[in-house]
Short mmCIF file of C-alpha atoms and ligand atoms in Angstrom, two decimals:
data_model
loop_
_atom_site.label_atom_id
_atom_site.label_comp_id
_atom_site.label_asym_id
_atom_site.label_seq_id
_atom_site.Cartn_x
_atom_site.Cartn_y
_atom_site.Cartn_z
CA MET A 257 130.01 22.60 206.46
CA ASP A 258 129.28 19.31 207.78
CA ARG A 259 125.52 20.32 208.71
CA ASP A 260 122.96 18.73 206.35
CA HIS A 261 122.36 22.06 204.49
CA LEU A 262 119.69 20.73 202.03
CA ALA A 263 117.42 19.57 204.59
CA ILE A 264 118.00 22.76 206.77
CA ASN A 265 117.32 24.87 203.64
CA ARG A 266 114.31 22.92 202.40
CA ASP A 267 112.83 23.54 205.70
CA ILE A 268 113.40 27.17 205.98
CA TRP A 269 111.97 27.70 202.53
CA ASN A 270 108.75 25.70 203.24
CA ALA A 271 108.17 27.66 206.13
CA ASP A 272 108.98 31.10 204.72
CA ALA A 273 107.37 30.42 201.04
CA VAL A 274 104.15 32.50 202.68
CA ASN A 275 106.23 35.56 202.74
CA TRP A 276 107.46 35.49 199.01
CA VAL A 277 103.95 35.13 197.68
CA ALA A 278 103.29 39.03 197.16
CA SER A 279 106.97 39.74 195.59
CA ALA A 280 106.59 36.74 193.57
CA GLU A 281 103.16 38.17 191.97
CA ASP A 282 104.87 41.49 191.30
CA ARG A 283 107.82 40.04 189.28
CA TRP A 284 105.55 37.61 187.38
CA ARG A 285 103.80 40.74 186.17
CA GLN A 286 106.95 42.74 185.15
CA GLU A 287 107.21 42.75 181.39
CA THR A 288 110.94 43.55 181.42
CA PRO A 289 113.39 41.67 184.08
CA VAL A 290 114.43 43.20 187.28
CA TRP A 291 117.14 41.72 189.47
CA GLY A 292 118.20 40.79 192.83
CA ASN A 293 117.23 42.71 196.02
CA TRP A 294 117.45 46.09 194.46
CA ASN A 295 115.63 45.57 191.14
CA THR A 296 118.66 46.15 188.78
CA PRO A 297 117.45 46.36 185.71
CA GLU A 298 118.14 43.74 182.49
CA ALA A 299 119.37 46.44 180.58
CA GLY A 300 123.22 46.30 180.80
CA LEU A 301 123.02 43.02 182.63
CA ASP A 302 121.84 41.03 180.00
CA MET A 303 121.03 38.13 182.10
CA LEU A 304 118.55 36.43 179.57
CA PRO A 305 119.19 36.39 175.64
CA ALA A 306 116.78 38.38 174.02
CA ASP A 307 115.32 35.74 172.19
CA MET A 308 115.17 32.40 173.67
CA THR A 309 112.91 30.66 170.79
CA GLY A 310 113.58 26.84 170.56
CA MET A 311 116.03 27.11 173.37
CA ASP A 312 115.98 24.50 176.33
CA ALA A 313 116.69 26.55 179.83
CA ILE A 314 116.83 25.40 183.31
CA GLU A 315 116.47 27.35 186.37
CA LEU A 316 118.33 25.99 189.21
CA GLY A 317 116.26 27.09 192.56
CA CYS A 318 113.39 28.79 190.98
CA GLY A 319 111.54 29.64 194.11
CA THR A 320 108.32 31.28 192.72
CA GLY A 321 109.49 30.64 189.35
CA TYR A 322 109.25 34.36 187.66
CA VAL A 323 112.45 34.14 185.96
CA SER A 324 111.35 31.01 184.58
CA GLY A 325 108.21 32.82 183.30
CA TRP A 326 110.11 35.63 181.78
CA MET A 327 112.35 32.73 179.79
CA ALA A 328 108.96 31.19 178.85
CA ARG A 329 107.86 34.40 177.38
CA ARG A 330 111.11 34.60 175.33
CA GLY A 331 110.30 31.51 173.67
CA ALA A 332 112.21 29.14 175.85
CA ARG A 333 111.36 25.37 176.69
CA VAL A 334 111.70 25.96 180.45
CA THR A 335 112.68 23.13 183.27
CA ALA A 336 112.45 24.66 186.82
CA ILE A 337 113.70 22.89 189.89
CA ASP A 338 113.62 23.50 193.40
CA ILE A 339 113.80 21.59 196.76
CA SER A 340 110.77 23.47 198.37
CA ALA A 341 107.44 22.09 197.59
CA GLU A 342 105.87 25.25 199.26
CA GLN A 343 107.65 27.43 196.92
CA LEU A 344 106.84 25.23 193.78
CA ALA A 345 103.09 25.45 194.81
CA THR A 346 103.58 29.41 194.67
CA ALA A 347 105.34 28.87 191.28
CA ARG A 348 102.96 26.32 189.65
CA ARG A 349 99.74 28.62 190.79
CA ILE A 350 101.07 31.75 189.24
CA ALA A 351 102.39 30.00 186.27
CA ALA A 352 99.02 28.53 185.32
CA GLU A 353 97.48 31.98 186.02
CA HIS A 354 99.75 33.10 183.46
CA GLY A 355 99.45 30.44 180.83
CA ALA A 356 103.20 29.96 181.11
CA GLY A 357 104.04 26.22 180.31
CA ILE A 358 106.96 25.32 182.32
CA THR A 359 108.34 21.97 183.80
CA PHE A 360 108.62 22.24 187.69
CA ILE A 361 110.63 19.50 189.57
CA GLU A 362 110.74 19.31 193.17
CA GLY A 363 114.38 18.06 193.60
CA ASN A 364 117.95 19.03 194.67
CA ALA A 365 119.65 21.32 192.33
CA GLU A 366 123.19 19.59 193.07
CA ALA A 367 121.66 16.30 192.12
CA THR A 368 119.14 17.05 189.60
CA GLY A 369 118.36 13.59 188.10
CA LEU A 370 117.77 15.19 184.58
CA PRO A 371 119.79 13.57 181.39
CA ASP A 372 123.38 14.91 180.39
CA ALA A 373 123.62 17.69 177.71
CA ALA A 374 120.11 18.70 177.96
CA PHE A 375 119.99 22.51 178.07
CA ASP A 376 121.56 25.24 176.15
CA PHE A 377 121.03 27.81 178.82
CA ALA A 378 121.06 27.57 182.68
CA ILE A 379 120.26 30.49 185.28
CA SER A 380 120.15 30.91 188.89
CA GLU A 381 118.94 34.03 190.67
CA TYR A 382 119.73 33.53 194.73
CA GLY A 383 118.82 29.85 194.32
CA ALA A 384 121.45 27.06 194.00
CA SER A 385 123.69 29.92 193.25
CA ILE A 386 123.46 30.90 197.05
CA TRP A 387 122.15 27.84 198.80
CA CYS A 388 124.20 25.01 197.30
CA PRO A 389 128.02 24.47 197.71
CA PRO A 390 129.75 25.86 194.46
CA ARG A 391 131.72 23.08 193.35
CA ALA A 392 128.27 20.69 193.85
CA TRP A 393 125.97 22.63 191.99
CA LEU A 394 128.33 24.01 189.35
CA ARG A 395 129.42 20.36 188.48
CA GLU A 396 125.80 19.48 187.96
CA ALA A 397 125.26 22.59 185.95
CA ARG A 398 127.79 21.82 183.75
CA ARG A 399 126.75 18.30 182.95
CA LEU A 400 123.30 19.23 182.05
CA LEU A 401 124.53 22.14 179.73
CA ARG A 402 125.26 21.07 175.91
CA PRO A 403 128.84 21.94 175.01
CA GLY A 404 128.97 26.05 174.30
CA GLY A 405 125.72 26.25 176.50
CA ARG A 406 125.72 29.27 179.02
CA LEU A 407 125.34 29.59 182.89
CA VAL A 408 124.31 33.00 184.33
CA PHE A 409 123.77 33.69 187.85
CA LEU A 410 123.16 36.16 190.68
CA GLY A 411 124.17 36.10 194.53
CA ASN A 412 125.51 37.85 197.39
CA HIS A 413 129.10 39.79 196.68
CA PRO A 414 131.38 38.40 198.77
CA MET A 415 132.17 41.92 200.48
CA SER A 416 128.37 41.79 201.77
CA LEU A 417 129.65 38.81 203.77
CA VAL A 418 132.62 40.31 204.94
CA CYS A 419 130.88 43.44 206.36
CA SER A 420 128.14 41.24 207.95
CA PRO A 421 128.05 40.89 211.85
CA LEU A 422 128.03 37.57 213.10
CA ASP A 423 124.71 38.06 214.87
CA GLY A 424 122.79 38.43 211.49
CA SER A 425 122.26 42.08 211.72
CA PRO A 426 122.65 44.20 208.39
CA CYS A 427 125.89 44.78 206.98
CA ASP A 428 128.05 47.68 208.19
CA ARG A 429 131.34 49.30 207.57
CA THR A 430 133.29 46.78 209.75
CA LEU A 431 135.23 44.12 208.10
CA HIS A 432 133.71 40.94 210.76
CA ARG A 433 134.66 37.97 208.93
CA PRO A 434 138.00 36.98 207.01
CA TYR A 435 138.12 37.05 203.61
CA ARG A 436 140.38 34.87 202.90
CA GLY A 437 139.26 31.12 203.07
CA MET A 438 135.48 32.32 202.75
CA TRP A 439 133.09 29.33 201.93
CA GLY A 440 129.48 31.25 203.19
CA ALA A 441 127.82 31.33 206.56
CA ASP A 442 125.44 29.44 208.83
CA TRP A 443 122.50 31.70 209.56
CA THR A 444 120.58 29.28 211.47
CA GLY A 445 121.77 30.33 215.01
CA VAL A 446 121.69 34.16 214.62
CA THR A 447 119.76 36.40 216.59
CA TYR A 448 118.51 38.83 213.69
CA GLU A 449 116.37 37.07 211.01
CA PRO A 450 117.74 33.42 211.31
CA THR A 451 117.80 31.61 207.73
CA GLY A 452 119.77 29.02 206.30
CA ILE A 453 123.14 27.90 205.36
CA CYS A 454 124.29 29.81 202.63
CA PHE A 455 127.51 29.58 200.26
CA ASN A 456 129.96 32.02 198.86
CA LEU A 457 133.75 32.39 198.01
CA THR A 458 136.28 34.86 197.47
CA VAL A 459 136.49 36.00 193.82
CA SER A 460 139.44 33.88 193.07
CA GLY A 461 137.76 31.07 194.71
CA TRP A 462 135.00 31.46 192.07
CA MET A 463 137.36 31.56 189.64
CA GLU A 464 139.29 28.37 190.41
CA VAL A 465 135.96 26.12 190.93
CA PHE A 466 134.84 27.57 187.32
CA ALA A 467 138.09 26.40 185.71
CA GLU A 468 137.82 23.12 187.80
CA THR A 469 134.29 22.42 186.76
CA GLY A 470 134.59 23.49 182.97
CA PHE A 471 133.19 26.74 182.74
CA ALA A 472 134.94 29.97 180.97
CA VAL A 473 133.80 33.08 182.42
CA GLU A 474 132.63 35.59 179.66
CA GLY A 475 131.41 38.61 181.98
CA TYR A 476 131.52 39.67 185.46
CA HIS A 477 129.25 42.47 187.34
CA GLU A 478 129.14 44.18 190.59
CA LEU A 479 125.73 45.48 191.69
CA TYR A 480 124.90 48.38 193.82
CA ALA A 481 121.76 50.18 195.14
CA PRO A 482 120.68 52.81 192.93
CA GLU A 483 120.38 56.37 194.04
CA GLY A 484 117.18 56.89 195.74
CA GLU A 485 116.94 53.56 197.59
CA GLU A 486 116.03 53.89 201.20
CA GLY A 487 115.96 50.89 204.08
CA THR A 488 117.22 47.64 204.14
CA ARG A 489 116.74 44.76 202.01
CA GLY A 490 118.50 41.04 202.83
CA ALA A 491 120.01 42.61 205.82
CA VAL A 492 121.73 45.34 203.39
CA PRO A 493 120.98 48.96 204.12
CA ALA A 494 120.63 50.82 200.74
CA ASP A 495 123.42 53.37 201.89
CA TRP A 496 126.17 50.34 202.51
CA ALA A 497 124.98 48.89 198.96
CA ARG A 498 125.90 52.48 197.05
CA ASP A 499 129.05 52.43 198.33
CA TYR A 500 129.94 48.70 198.42
CA PRO A 501 128.89 45.80 195.87
CA VAL A 502 126.16 44.07 197.41
CA GLU A 503 125.39 41.53 194.47
CA GLN A 504 127.68 39.76 191.83
CA VAL A 505 126.76 38.24 188.41
CA TRP A 506 128.80 35.53 186.60
CA HIS A 507 128.33 34.97 182.81
CA LEU A 508 129.88 31.72 181.94
CA ARG A 509 130.26 29.31 179.16
CA ARG A 510 130.40 25.38 179.12
CA GLY A 511 133.55 24.30 177.64
C1 LIG B 146 115.33 33.30 197.10
S1 LIG B 146 114.58 31.91 196.52
C2 LIG B 146 114.87 31.77 194.58
C3 LIG B 146 114.87 33.01 194.00
C4 LIG B 146 113.89 33.00 192.79
N1 LIG B 146 114.41 33.91 192.04
C5 LIG B 146 112.83 33.72 193.75
O1 LIG B 146 112.84 34.89 194.36
O2 LIG B 146 111.53 33.12 193.78
C6 LIG B 146 115.49 30.36 196.69
C7 LIG B 146 115.09 29.28 196.20
O3 LIG B 146 116.54 28.24 196.42
C8 LIG B 146 115.77 27.12 196.81
N2 LIG B 146 116.72 26.16 197.21
C9 LIG B 146 117.19 25.99 198.29
N3 LIG B 146 118.34 25.03 198.21
C10 LIG B 146 117.88 24.26 197.02
C11 LIG B 146 118.63 23.29 196.40
N4 LIG B 146 119.70 22.50 196.86
N5 LIG B 146 117.92 22.78 194.95
C12 LIG B 146 116.95 23.43 194.71
N6 LIG B 146 116.55 24.66 195.26
C13 LIG B 146 116.98 25.11 196.22
C14 LIG B 146 114.65 27.18 197.92
O4 LIG B 146 113.81 26.27 198.20
C15 LIG B 146 114.10 28.40 197.57
O5 LIG B 146 113.02 28.38 196.89
#
């Protein structure tokens, strides 16, 4: 990928931020976290430590900041970084309404400028986890974490990319792209809901990058849409996402 993904993704998120305000307000109001496009419950997924009292936590690509809000409610001192000033404006406003003391930073999750070994816990839900090249943001996450610190992230499952038509229309049951050699996709020029440049890897590709960047895998979840859901979210129809894994969650520990 030789296009400037940072500028492209920042611009699309600044332009799109207005469309995420209502869902952000809903998520900020949730007492118990739910995750991803299909509201997967926290129970069983364990994205966040139950008690984060005294922990230094960072969210990489925080968007509207509700994950940071949940961590602050659990007692963490939270830093949240995002490249989009408009997304951060939403996050800052809602955080103030909830009385959440979060340090928001406008910047790039691949090169935060924050000190080494400053955090016990890092997380990304559809943030750096999909919008940044894996090697770059994982290297940065490892640098930011203290030895033994944990990184948890959620993003699209590689299966959903393989089954995504090249014009950006919703996933179907055909293999549209090679799995081998997967790097992600450029969605800027597609006809159906163009967005930015996203990154993903094969499962073995992720494992190689974790080993290279100094993370041990402690858990892996493949997420499906629950029974009863209808419609299409994030260009994935519910019935597809009941039969194929639509999202993945990795639990990692810094070596
Ligand atoms: C889907 S949103 C974040 C998810 C968050 N959980 C939410 O829904 O509000 C994706 C965010 O990633 C941010 N992002 C994209 N590239 C980034 C980068 N290189 N560094 C930091 N943030 C980035 C975008 O600006 C956007 O706010």
